[in-house]
């Protein structure tokens, strides 16, 4: 097993915990040693939740290994059911407990509990967090619906004949996902505008009753394939429920998503002319200001869904040149490779952040779109970066409304991607001209700080005066600037004025001119252009 300081994903039991914490009446019994209870911090710190996850740990210690750990598991299961009274119980084990082979799911199933038990077998040494979340959601839906039939649920699938609005499920949003809460709100808003009702949102905010209502919808919307695709496929096989494959991140993708959904529901396609005025991103892409962004080299890395969406937006909507594309999600490797191939690239599929950093350094992009890890790497390399995917820092979980999907999501993406480039340009100019006394005296950075302080300004002026005095004392043949020459020099922008002065004096010495006037400056300009 490869050891590393950072990992893009946690073990699969963290994914199971994400599903349990996202729902309202689910409890998760995790067979784990004392050291594996750290995952609580992810929800209280990153998600900034006021309550801890609905998880009971067996928390066995070294001395317990000499006894019957199976009885320890049973005891905690009884206590959890009696105390929390869940409508369904998830039972699994952490990577360390997996080595003991107590089979807690089988133990719970044989205890005659009065709640449904979903046994989770999550291979910790071959799978990761997103897979664990996907498998947990799939097993939960399958477990709660396995005894249901289409006749029991009375599915019609013809909303027009029933004289009702079409209904859809939004699947895949969960805690510790990237802006999931706001994405759900944005997609709800868009679909409501077109007269489409939301049947169930799951797993985020769902109950076991909601899960049992899933087949009552006319279609499923797979918002996050990493989490919901396997569940959507199962619902399609068993309840003939079609689902969307386009993730609505970006203007073009949102437009394609709506047309795909309307086709499934038998609704007329939308008018594209009414779409592109719903976000400022298309307007900006056509503006003069966006010329600065055209052709900017961008490197993209993250989970499969957000990496592919970012590549499409960068290439089609902002005019960037994508020079690198990759993902840490091995389950999404195939579609990411196809997306990279369309851009003439070879996808980077890895969970080693050092390989990603090397690829960034090799491709020398002007902007990095990645995870919290790529933010660190880009900072070391001096490259602007915007976070587009988990893993993320708490600063990437804003309290304000900040979706990635839909029309407003396109606005958020526009701001988040463009501002690092613009601020990077400003800081670059400040760095270039920080020693120019005129710049220091009169200009400030966007942070409100002066380009230098008074002592530095005086010191630089004194150094310039001393340098000129030394030159005049050591070189009596130095040309003299006339008032006409100084006036002409003052018309030249300050950030190239010094170079013009030096070149003009060099030309005057070579030409034997004792005085420099405006004509001398123009002659020097012609000389150095030739």
Short mmCIF file of C-alpha atoms in Angstrom, two decimals:
data_model
loop_
_atom_site.label_atom_id
_atom_site.label_comp_id
_atom_site.label_asym_id
_atom_site.label_seq_id
_atom_site.Cartn_x
_atom_site.Cartn_y
_atom_site.Cartn_z
CA UNK A 1 0.00 0.00 0.00
CA UNK A 2 1.38 3.40 -0.99
CA UNK A 3 1.75 5.86 1.85
CA UNK A 4 1.26 9.55 1.19
CA UNK A 5 0.86 12.80 3.09
CA UNK A 6 -2.29 13.84 1.27
CA UNK A 7 -5.08 11.87 -0.39
CA UNK A 8 -7.79 13.10 -2.73
CA UNK A 9 -10.39 10.76 -1.26
CA UNK A 10 -10.89 9.15 2.11
CA UNK A 11 -11.63 5.45 2.61
CA UNK A 12 -15.04 4.12 1.50
CA UNK A 13 -16.56 4.21 4.99
CA UNK A 14 -16.28 8.02 4.85
CA UNK A 15 -18.42 7.87 1.70
CA UNK A 16 -20.99 5.77 3.59
CA UNK A 17 -20.93 8.35 6.37
CA UNK A 18 -21.66 11.09 3.82
CA UNK A 19 -24.85 9.31 2.74
CA UNK A 20 -25.97 8.63 6.32
CA UNK A 21 -25.31 12.24 7.35
CA UNK A 22 -27.10 13.60 4.30
CA UNK A 23 -30.34 11.82 5.18
CA UNK A 24 -32.76 12.49 8.04
CA UNK A 25 -33.70 9.17 9.65
CA UNK A 26 -30.75 6.90 8.86
CA UNK A 27 -28.17 5.70 11.37
CA UNK A 28 -24.78 4.20 10.61
CA UNK A 29 -23.11 1.63 12.85
CA UNK A 30 -19.40 1.66 12.06
CA UNK A 31 -17.19 -1.08 13.43
CA UNK A 32 -13.95 0.82 13.92
CA UNK A 33 -11.06 1.29 16.35
CA UNK A 34 -10.68 4.46 18.36
CA UNK A 35 -8.39 6.15 15.79
CA UNK A 36 -10.91 5.88 12.92
CA UNK A 37 -13.45 8.23 14.53
CA UNK A 38 -11.75 11.31 13.04
CA UNK A 39 -14.35 11.57 10.25
CA UNK A 40 -16.70 13.54 12.54
CA UNK A 41 -14.42 16.54 12.02
CA UNK A 42 -15.13 16.58 8.28
CA UNK A 43 -18.76 17.48 8.90
CA UNK A 44 -18.35 19.83 11.86
CA UNK A 45 -15.36 21.67 10.37
CA UNK A 46 -15.71 21.51 6.56
CA UNK A 47 -19.51 21.50 6.35
CA UNK A 48 -19.83 23.69 9.46
CA UNK A 49 -22.80 21.70 10.73
CA UNK A 50 -24.24 22.23 14.18
CA UNK A 51 -24.68 18.52 14.84
CA UNK A 52 -22.43 15.52 14.58
CA UNK A 53 -23.00 12.77 12.01
CA UNK A 54 -25.55 10.04 12.84
CA UNK A 55 -22.83 7.46 13.41
CA UNK A 56 -22.19 5.07 16.29
CA UNK A 57 -18.66 3.67 16.52
CA UNK A 58 -17.86 0.41 18.22
CA UNK A 59 -14.53 2.06 19.14
CA UNK A 60 -12.72 -1.13 20.08
CA UNK A 61 -9.24 -0.90 21.53
CA UNK A 62 -6.22 -3.17 21.54
CA UNK A 63 -7.26 -4.95 24.73
CA UNK A 64 -10.62 -5.85 23.13
CA UNK A 65 -8.93 -7.90 20.45
CA UNK A 66 -8.22 -10.62 22.98
CA UNK A 67 -11.93 -11.11 23.64
CA UNK A 68 -15.12 -11.48 21.62
CA UNK A 69 -15.37 -8.38 19.44
CA UNK A 70 -18.52 -9.79 17.79
CA UNK A 71 -20.44 -9.38 21.05
CA UNK A 72 -19.07 -5.85 21.29
CA UNK A 73 -20.59 -5.12 17.88
CA UNK A 74 -23.97 -6.56 18.85
CA UNK A 75 -24.07 -4.51 22.01
CA UNK A 76 -23.46 -1.26 20.15
CA UNK A 77 -26.08 -2.16 17.53
CA UNK A 78 -28.76 -2.67 20.21
CA UNK A 79 -27.80 0.57 21.95
CA UNK A 80 -27.88 2.57 18.70
CA UNK A 81 -31.31 1.25 17.66
CA UNK A 82 -32.81 1.81 21.11
CA UNK A 83 -31.37 5.30 21.48
CA UNK A 84 -31.74 6.81 18.00
CA UNK A 85 -34.73 4.77 16.70
CA UNK A 86 -33.74 5.04 13.03
CA UNK A 87 -36.02 4.04 10.15
CA UNK A 88 -33.10 2.14 8.58
CA UNK A 89 -29.72 1.03 9.89
CA UNK A 90 -26.51 0.99 7.85
CA UNK A 91 -23.86 -1.37 9.17
CA UNK A 92 -20.26 -1.41 8.01
CA UNK A 93 -16.64 -1.45 9.08
CA UNK A 94 -13.60 0.77 8.67
CA UNK A 95 -10.41 -0.23 6.91
CA UNK A 96 -8.79 -1.35 10.16
CA UNK A 97 -11.80 -3.33 11.40
CA UNK A 98 -12.03 -5.07 8.03
CA UNK A 99 -8.91 -7.03 8.96
CA UNK A 100 -10.68 -8.59 11.98
CA UNK A 101 -13.44 -10.07 9.79
CA UNK A 102 -16.25 -9.79 12.32
CA UNK A 103 -18.84 -9.32 9.54
CA UNK A 104 -20.94 -6.74 11.45
CA UNK A 105 -23.58 -6.62 8.71
CA UNK A 106 -24.30 -10.32 9.05
CA UNK A 107 -24.37 -10.00 12.83
CA UNK A 108 -26.95 -7.19 12.63
CA UNK A 109 -29.09 -9.07 10.12
CA UNK A 110 -29.34 -12.03 12.50
CA UNK A 111 -30.39 -10.00 15.54
CA UNK A 112 -34.11 -9.73 14.63
CA UNK A 113 -34.18 -5.94 14.74
CA UNK A 114 -37.42 -4.12 13.94
CA UNK A 115 -35.75 -1.82 11.38
CA UNK A 116 -34.39 -2.58 7.90
CA UNK A 117 -30.67 -3.38 8.03
CA UNK A 118 -28.46 -2.52 5.05
CA UNK A 119 -25.16 -4.39 5.25
CA UNK A 120 -22.28 -2.54 3.57
CA UNK A 121 -19.31 -4.42 2.21
CA UNK A 122 -16.85 -1.68 1.27
CA UNK A 123 -13.38 -2.99 0.34
CA UNK A 124 -11.22 -0.35 1.98
CA UNK A 125 -7.95 -1.35 0.36
CA UNK A 126 -9.14 -1.20 -3.24
CA UNK A 127 -11.89 1.45 -3.25
CA UNK A 128 -12.21 5.07 -2.16
CA UNK A 129 -14.69 7.56 -0.72
CA UNK A 130 -16.82 8.38 -3.78
CA UNK A 131 -17.23 4.71 -4.59
CA UNK A 132 -18.24 4.09 -0.97
CA UNK A 133 -20.89 6.82 -1.17
CA UNK A 134 -22.19 5.46 -4.47
CA UNK A 135 -22.34 1.89 -3.19
CA UNK A 136 -24.06 2.95 0.04
CA UNK A 137 -26.73 4.95 -1.77
CA UNK A 138 -27.28 2.10 -4.22
CA UNK A 139 -27.59 -0.54 -1.47
CA UNK A 140 -29.91 1.67 0.55
CA UNK A 141 -32.26 2.34 -2.38
CA UNK A 142 -32.16 -1.29 -3.44
CA UNK A 143 -32.80 -2.49 0.12
CA UNK A 144 -35.81 -0.23 0.66
CA UNK A 145 -37.35 -0.85 -2.78
CA UNK A 146 -36.51 -4.51 -3.41
CA UNK A 147 -39.95 -5.69 -2.25
CA UNK A 148 -41.79 -3.00 -4.19
CA UNK A 149 -43.37 -3.65 -7.58
CA UNK A 150 -44.49 -1.31 -10.29
CA UNK A 151 -48.10 -2.36 -9.68
CA UNK A 152 -47.89 -1.47 -5.99
CA UNK A 153 -46.59 2.03 -6.71
CA UNK A 154 -49.16 2.64 -9.50
CA UNK A 155 -46.74 4.17 -11.98
CA UNK A 156 -48.42 5.64 -15.04
CA UNK A 157 -45.47 7.42 -16.72
CA UNK A 158 -47.97 9.41 -18.82
CA UNK A 159 -48.31 12.74 -17.03
CA UNK A 160 -50.20 14.27 -19.94
CA UNK A 161 -53.04 11.73 -19.78
CA UNK A 162 -53.24 12.15 -16.01
CA UNK A 163 -53.47 15.92 -16.52
CA UNK A 164 -50.64 16.69 -14.11
CA UNK A 165 -47.21 18.23 -14.17
CA UNK A 166 -44.22 15.99 -14.91
CA UNK A 167 -42.23 14.89 -11.85
CA UNK A 168 -38.50 14.18 -11.53
CA UNK A 169 -36.05 13.05 -8.86
CA UNK A 170 -32.77 14.89 -8.24
CA UNK A 171 -30.20 12.26 -7.31
CA UNK A 172 -26.59 12.42 -6.15
CA UNK A 173 -26.34 15.54 -3.98
CA UNK A 174 -24.73 14.84 -0.60
CA UNK A 175 -22.82 16.47 2.21
CA UNK A 176 -19.11 17.02 1.55
CA UNK A 177 -19.88 17.31 -2.14
CA UNK A 178 -18.84 20.44 -4.02
CA UNK A 179 -21.62 23.08 -3.65
CA UNK A 180 -24.32 20.39 -3.69
CA UNK A 181 -26.76 22.34 -1.51
CA UNK A 182 -26.74 25.32 -3.85
CA UNK A 183 -26.76 23.21 -7.01
CA UNK A 184 -29.99 21.57 -5.89
CA UNK A 185 -31.60 24.95 -5.25
CA UNK A 186 -30.55 26.24 -8.67
CA UNK A 187 -31.82 23.20 -10.58
CA UNK A 188 -35.07 23.28 -8.62
CA UNK A 189 -35.54 26.91 -9.59
CA UNK A 190 -34.88 26.25 -13.28
CA UNK A 191 -37.17 23.22 -13.51
CA UNK A 192 -39.97 24.99 -11.65
CA UNK A 193 -39.86 27.76 -14.25
CA UNK A 194 -40.66 25.13 -16.91
CA UNK A 195 -43.50 23.58 -14.90
CA UNK A 196 -41.62 20.47 -13.73
CA UNK A 197 -42.24 19.25 -10.17
CA UNK A 198 -39.53 17.84 -7.92
CA UNK A 199 -40.63 14.49 -6.51
CA UNK A 200 -37.60 13.61 -4.32
CA UNK A 201 -34.13 15.00 -3.71
CA UNK A 202 -31.80 12.26 -2.47
CA UNK A 203 -29.72 11.55 -0.56
CA UNK A 204 -29.40 15.18 0.60
CA UNK A 205 -32.28 15.89 2.98
CA UNK A 206 -34.16 12.70 2.12
CA UNK A 207 -35.93 10.26 4.44
CA UNK A 208 -36.61 6.56 4.04
CA UNK A 209 -40.16 7.49 3.00
CA UNK A 210 -38.73 9.66 0.23
CA UNK A 211 -36.60 6.75 -0.99
CA UNK A 212 -39.74 4.59 -1.22
CA UNK A 213 -41.36 7.35 -3.32
CA UNK A 214 -38.57 7.43 -5.93
CA UNK A 215 -40.43 5.27 -8.52
CA UNK A 216 -43.36 7.71 -8.54
CA UNK A 217 -41.38 10.18 -10.65
CA UNK A 218 -41.37 10.22 -14.44
CA UNK A 219 -37.57 10.47 -14.72
CA UNK A 220 -34.40 10.74 -12.69
CA UNK A 221 -31.83 13.51 -12.95
CA UNK A 222 -28.32 12.23 -12.26
CA UNK A 223 -26.68 15.36 -10.89
CA UNK A 224 -23.45 13.67 -9.76
CA UNK A 225 -22.59 10.45 -11.63
CA UNK A 226 -19.92 9.52 -9.05
CA UNK A 227 -22.67 9.13 -6.47
CA UNK A 228 -25.92 8.43 -8.30
CA UNK A 229 -25.22 6.69 -11.62
CA UNK A 230 -25.34 3.11 -10.29
CA UNK A 231 -28.63 3.89 -8.51
CA UNK A 232 -30.09 5.46 -11.67
CA UNK A 233 -29.13 2.39 -13.69
CA UNK A 234 -30.83 0.10 -11.16
CA UNK A 235 -34.01 2.20 -11.17
CA UNK A 236 -33.99 2.17 -14.96
CA UNK A 237 -33.71 -1.64 -15.06
CA UNK A 238 -36.29 -2.33 -12.37
CA UNK A 239 -38.81 0.49 -12.76
CA UNK A 240 -38.27 1.62 -16.37
CA UNK A 241 -37.20 5.06 -15.16
CA UNK A 242 -35.06 6.93 -17.70
CA UNK A 243 -32.40 9.34 -16.44
CA UNK A 244 -30.34 12.23 -17.76
CA UNK A 245 -26.66 11.84 -18.56
CA UNK A 246 -25.74 15.52 -19.04
CA UNK A 247 -24.53 17.40 -15.96
CA UNK A 248 -25.79 21.02 -16.14
CA UNK A 249 -22.54 22.86 -15.38
CA UNK A 250 -21.95 25.69 -17.85
CA UNK A 251 -24.22 27.45 -20.35
CA UNK A 252 -23.96 24.87 -23.14
CA UNK A 253 -24.26 21.91 -20.78
CA UNK A 254 -27.31 23.40 -19.04
CA UNK A 255 -28.94 23.95 -22.41
CA UNK A 256 -28.15 20.36 -23.46
CA UNK A 257 -29.38 19.05 -20.10
CA UNK A 258 -32.77 20.77 -20.46
CA UNK A 259 -33.24 19.51 -24.01
CA UNK A 260 -32.30 15.98 -22.93
CA UNK A 261 -34.77 16.08 -20.03
CA UNK A 262 -37.52 17.60 -22.16
CA UNK A 263 -36.99 14.85 -24.72
CA UNK A 264 -37.38 12.20 -22.02
CA UNK A 265 -40.56 13.86 -20.70
CA UNK A 266 -42.04 14.50 -24.14
CA UNK A 267 -41.85 18.29 -23.82
CA UNK A 268 -40.94 20.64 -26.71
CA UNK A 269 -37.27 21.76 -26.86
CA UNK A 270 -36.37 25.16 -25.49
CA UNK A 271 -35.60 28.17 -27.65
CA UNK A 272 -31.82 28.72 -27.46
CA UNK A 273 -32.32 32.46 -27.95
CA UNK A 274 -34.04 32.60 -24.57
CA UNK A 275 -31.19 30.78 -22.84
CA UNK A 276 -28.04 32.77 -23.41
CA UNK A 277 -29.33 35.92 -21.75
CA UNK A 278 -29.83 34.16 -18.41
CA UNK A 279 -26.17 34.43 -17.38
CA UNK A 280 -23.43 37.04 -17.73
CA UNK A 281 -20.88 34.49 -18.92
CA UNK A 282 -21.94 34.51 -22.62
CA UNK A 283 -22.07 38.31 -22.60
CA UNK A 284 -18.58 38.54 -21.13
CA UNK A 285 -17.19 36.02 -23.61
CA UNK A 286 -18.29 38.34 -26.43
CA UNK A 287 -17.03 41.53 -24.80
CA UNK A 288 -13.78 43.35 -25.51
CA UNK A 289 -12.54 42.69 -21.96
CA UNK A 290 -12.56 38.95 -22.58
CA UNK A 291 -9.83 39.33 -25.23
CA UNK A 292 -7.33 39.21 -22.38
CA UNK A 293 -8.52 35.67 -21.58
CA UNK A 294 -8.50 34.29 -25.13
CA UNK A 295 -5.99 31.51 -25.52
CA UNK A 296 -5.00 31.41 -21.84
CA UNK A 297 -3.43 28.06 -21.01
CA UNK A 298 -5.40 26.20 -18.34
CA UNK A 299 -4.70 22.93 -16.48
CA UNK A 300 -7.73 21.08 -15.05
CA UNK A 301 -7.80 18.34 -12.41
CA UNK A 302 -10.53 17.16 -10.03
CA UNK A 303 -13.34 14.64 -9.72
CA UNK A 304 -14.62 13.37 -13.04
CA UNK A 305 -17.86 15.37 -13.17
CA UNK A 306 -16.34 18.77 -12.43
CA UNK A 307 -13.14 18.22 -14.42
CA UNK A 308 -15.02 17.35 -17.62
CA UNK A 309 -17.48 20.21 -17.12
CA UNK A 310 -14.62 22.66 -16.55
CA UNK A 311 -12.85 21.48 -19.70
CA UNK A 312 -15.96 22.08 -21.78
CA UNK A 313 -16.56 25.55 -20.33
CA UNK A 314 -12.92 26.54 -20.75
CA UNK A 315 -12.79 25.34 -24.34
CA UNK A 316 -16.23 26.33 -25.64
CA UNK A 317 -17.35 29.27 -23.54
CA UNK A 318 -14.27 31.19 -22.38
CA UNK A 319 -11.83 30.54 -25.21
CA UNK A 320 -9.11 29.05 -23.00
CA UNK A 321 -6.59 26.53 -24.28
CA UNK A 322 -6.83 23.38 -22.17
CA UNK A 323 -3.27 22.04 -21.81
CA UNK A 324 -3.97 19.39 -19.18
CA UNK A 325 -7.00 17.36 -18.01
CA UNK A 326 -7.19 14.66 -15.38
CA UNK A 327 -9.02 13.10 -12.47
CA UNK A 328 -8.39 11.14 -9.30
CA UNK A 329 -11.72 9.28 -9.74
CA UNK A 330 -10.75 5.97 -11.31
CA UNK A 331 -14.43 5.10 -11.75
CA UNK A 332 -14.68 8.11 -14.09
CA UNK A 333 -11.42 7.43 -15.95
CA UNK A 334 -13.04 6.31 -19.21
CA UNK A 335 -15.21 9.40 -19.85
CA UNK A 336 -12.37 11.70 -18.75
CA UNK A 337 -10.03 10.01 -21.22
CA UNK A 338 -12.61 10.52 -23.99
CA UNK A 339 -13.00 14.19 -23.06
CA UNK A 340 -9.22 14.64 -23.09
CA UNK A 341 -8.90 12.88 -26.44
CA UNK A 342 -11.38 15.32 -27.99
CA UNK A 343 -9.07 18.13 -26.87
CA UNK A 344 -6.00 16.40 -28.30
CA UNK A 345 -4.68 15.51 -24.82
CA UNK A 346 -3.83 12.41 -22.85
CA UNK A 347 -5.76 12.34 -19.58
CA UNK A 348 -3.89 12.20 -16.28
CA UNK A 349 -5.50 9.53 -14.07
CA UNK A 350 -3.79 9.45 -10.69
CA UNK A 351 -4.35 9.88 -6.97
CA UNK A 352 -0.80 11.10 -6.37
CA UNK A 353 -0.77 14.87 -5.96
CA UNK A 354 2.97 15.00 -6.70
CA UNK A 355 2.34 13.62 -10.20
CA UNK A 356 -0.27 16.32 -10.72
CA UNK A 357 2.14 19.00 -9.56
CA UNK A 358 4.80 17.72 -11.98
CA UNK A 359 2.28 17.80 -14.83
CA UNK A 360 1.34 21.38 -13.95
CA UNK A 361 4.99 22.41 -13.93
CA UNK A 362 5.63 20.67 -17.24
CA UNK A 363 2.64 22.21 -19.08
CA UNK A 364 3.28 25.71 -17.62
CA UNK A 365 -0.37 26.88 -17.57
CA UNK A 366 -1.52 30.40 -16.80
CA UNK A 367 -4.43 29.15 -14.68
CA UNK A 368 -5.01 25.97 -12.68
CA UNK A 369 -8.53 24.67 -12.02
CA UNK A 370 -8.35 21.93 -9.44
CA UNK A 371 -8.80 20.85 -5.85
CA UNK A 372 -7.42 22.20 -2.60
CA UNK A 373 -4.22 20.26 -3.34
CA UNK A 374 -3.74 21.95 -6.70
CA UNK A 375 -4.20 25.29 -4.94
CA UNK A 376 -1.14 24.48 -2.82
CA UNK A 377 0.83 23.26 -5.83
CA UNK A 378 -0.10 26.32 -7.91
CA UNK A 379 0.90 28.62 -5.06
CA UNK A 380 4.35 27.05 -4.93
CA UNK A 381 4.67 27.48 -8.69
CA UNK A 382 3.33 31.04 -8.66
CA UNK A 383 0.28 30.25 -10.84
CA UNK A 384 -3.29 31.54 -10.23
CA UNK A 385 -5.72 28.80 -9.17
CA UNK A 386 -9.46 28.34 -8.66
CA UNK A 387 -10.93 25.37 -6.76
CA UNK A 388 -13.58 23.51 -8.77
CA UNK A 389 -13.80 20.16 -6.98
CA UNK A 390 -13.38 18.26 -3.74
CA UNK A 391 -11.22 17.82 -1.73
CA UNK A 392 -11.78 21.35 -0.57
CA UNK A 393 -10.99 23.78 2.22
CA UNK A 394 -13.62 25.34 4.47
CA UNK A 395 -13.28 28.54 2.42
CA UNK A 396 -14.70 26.62 -0.55
CA UNK A 397 -17.94 25.98 1.38
CA UNK A 398 -19.37 29.52 1.36
CA UNK A 399 -22.30 30.46 3.55
CA UNK A 400 -23.73 32.49 0.66
CA UNK A 401 -25.58 31.07 -2.33
CA UNK A 402 -22.84 29.92 -4.70
CA UNK A 403 -23.88 27.08 -7.06
CA UNK A 404 -21.90 25.55 -9.90
CA UNK A 405 -24.88 24.33 -11.91
CA UNK A 406 -27.39 26.20 -14.02
CA UNK A 407 -27.44 29.84 -15.07
CA UNK A 408 -26.35 31.27 -11.74
CA UNK A 409 -23.66 28.60 -11.53
CA UNK A 410 -22.23 29.94 -14.78
CA UNK A 411 -22.03 33.38 -13.17
CA UNK A 412 -20.21 31.95 -10.14
CA UNK A 413 -17.77 30.07 -12.39
CA UNK A 414 -17.17 33.21 -14.44
CA UNK A 415 -16.25 35.14 -11.29
CA UNK A 416 -14.15 32.39 -9.72
CA UNK A 417 -12.11 31.69 -12.85
CA UNK A 418 -11.63 35.18 -14.26
CA UNK A 419 -10.73 36.99 -11.05
CA UNK A 420 -7.53 35.01 -10.32
CA UNK A 421 -6.28 35.87 -13.81
CA UNK A 422 -7.14 39.55 -13.49
CA UNK A 423 -5.68 39.83 -10.00
CA UNK A 424 -2.66 37.88 -11.17
CA UNK A 425 -2.11 40.46 -13.92
CA UNK A 426 -2.38 43.29 -11.41
CA UNK A 427 0.04 41.70 -8.97
CA UNK A 428 2.42 40.96 -11.84
CA UNK A 429 2.49 44.64 -12.80
CA UNK A 430 2.98 45.66 -9.18
CA UNK A 431 5.91 43.27 -8.92
CA UNK A 432 7.45 44.54 -12.13
CA UNK A 433 7.35 48.22 -11.19
CA UNK A 434 7.65 48.10 -7.41
CA UNK A 435 11.01 49.94 -7.57
CA UNK A 436 9.74 52.85 -9.66
CA UNK A 437 9.35 55.82 -7.30
CA UNK A 438 6.45 57.27 -9.30
CA UNK A 439 4.55 53.98 -9.04
CA UNK A 440 5.30 53.65 -5.34
CA UNK A 441 4.18 57.17 -4.54
CA UNK A 442 0.88 57.18 -6.36
CA UNK A 443 -0.42 53.64 -6.86
CA UNK A 444 -1.83 50.92 -4.65
CA UNK A 445 -2.56 47.25 -5.10
CA UNK A 446 -6.11 45.87 -5.02
CA UNK A 447 -5.44 44.96 -1.40
CA UNK A 448 -5.21 48.64 -0.51
CA UNK A 449 -1.50 48.50 0.28
CA UNK A 450 0.94 51.01 -1.09
CA UNK A 451 3.43 49.62 -3.53
CA UNK A 452 6.16 50.62 -1.08
CA UNK A 453 6.69 52.63 2.07
CA UNK A 454 8.09 56.10 2.65
CA UNK A 455 11.50 54.89 3.75
CA UNK A 456 11.82 52.64 0.68
CA UNK A 457 10.77 55.54 -1.54
CA UNK A 458 13.33 57.91 -0.05
CA UNK A 459 16.00 55.23 -0.23
CA UNK A 460 15.28 54.51 -3.89
CA UNK A 461 15.31 58.22 -4.73
CA UNK A 462 18.59 58.68 -2.87
CA UNK A 463 20.11 55.70 -4.70
CA UNK A 464 19.01 57.14 -8.03
CA UNK A 465 20.48 60.56 -7.15
CA UNK A 466 23.75 59.00 -5.98
CA UNK A 467 23.94 56.92 -9.14
CA UNK A 468 23.45 59.99 -11.35
CA UNK A 469 26.05 61.96 -9.35
CA UNK A 470 28.55 59.13 -9.65
CA UNK A 471 27.96 58.91 -13.39
CA UNK A 472 28.41 62.65 -13.83
CA UNK A 473 31.61 62.69 -11.77
CA UNK A 474 33.17 59.66 -13.41
CA UNK A 475 32.06 60.41 -16.95
CA UNK A 476 32.48 64.06 -17.94
CA UNK A 477 31.37 63.19 -21.48
CA UNK A 478 27.83 62.21 -20.43
CA UNK A 479 25.21 63.95 -22.59
CA UNK A 480 23.09 66.69 -21.08
CA UNK A 481 19.28 66.60 -21.26
CA UNK A 482 17.70 69.79 -22.50
CA UNK A 483 14.36 71.06 -21.24
CA UNK A 484 12.85 70.03 -24.59
CA UNK A 485 14.25 66.51 -24.17
CA UNK A 486 13.03 66.21 -20.57
CA UNK A 487 9.55 67.35 -21.62
CA UNK A 488 9.42 64.74 -24.36
CA UNK A 489 10.68 62.04 -22.00
CA UNK A 490 7.93 62.90 -19.50
CA UNK A 491 5.32 61.97 -22.12
CA UNK A 492 6.50 58.35 -22.12
CA UNK A 493 4.75 55.94 -19.68
CA UNK A 494 6.64 55.61 -16.42
CA UNK A 495 7.13 51.85 -16.65
CA UNK A 496 9.31 52.15 -19.81
CA UNK A 497 10.69 55.63 -19.21
CA UNK A 498 13.88 54.41 -17.57
CA UNK A 499 14.70 52.10 -20.47
CA UNK A 500 14.08 54.92 -22.98
CA UNK A 501 16.39 57.24 -21.00
CA UNK A 502 19.19 54.66 -20.90
CA UNK A 503 18.89 53.78 -24.59
CA UNK A 504 18.79 57.44 -25.63
CA UNK A 505 21.90 58.27 -23.61
CA UNK A 506 23.67 55.23 -25.04
CA UNK A 507 22.79 56.35 -28.57
CA UNK A 508 23.88 59.95 -27.85
CA UNK A 509 27.29 58.80 -26.63
CA UNK A 510 27.74 56.58 -29.67
CA UNK A 511 26.71 59.42 -32.01
CA UNK A 512 28.81 62.02 -30.17
CA UNK A 513 25.81 64.17 -29.16
CA UNK A 514 26.45 66.43 -26.15
CA UNK A 515 22.84 67.50 -25.77
CA UNK A 516 19.67 65.40 -25.85
CA UNK A 517 16.52 67.02 -27.14
CA UNK A 518 13.28 65.62 -28.55
CA UNK A 519 14.88 64.95 -31.93
CA UNK A 520 17.60 62.88 -30.28
CA UNK A 521 14.96 60.71 -28.61
CA UNK A 522 13.27 60.01 -31.98
CA UNK A 523 16.66 59.29 -33.60
CA UNK A 524 17.48 56.83 -30.81
CA UNK A 525 14.09 55.15 -31.25
CA UNK A 526 14.74 54.70 -34.97
CA UNK A 527 18.27 53.42 -34.30
CA UNK A 528 17.22 50.68 -31.88
CA UNK A 529 14.30 49.59 -34.07
CA UNK A 530 16.58 49.09 -37.06
#
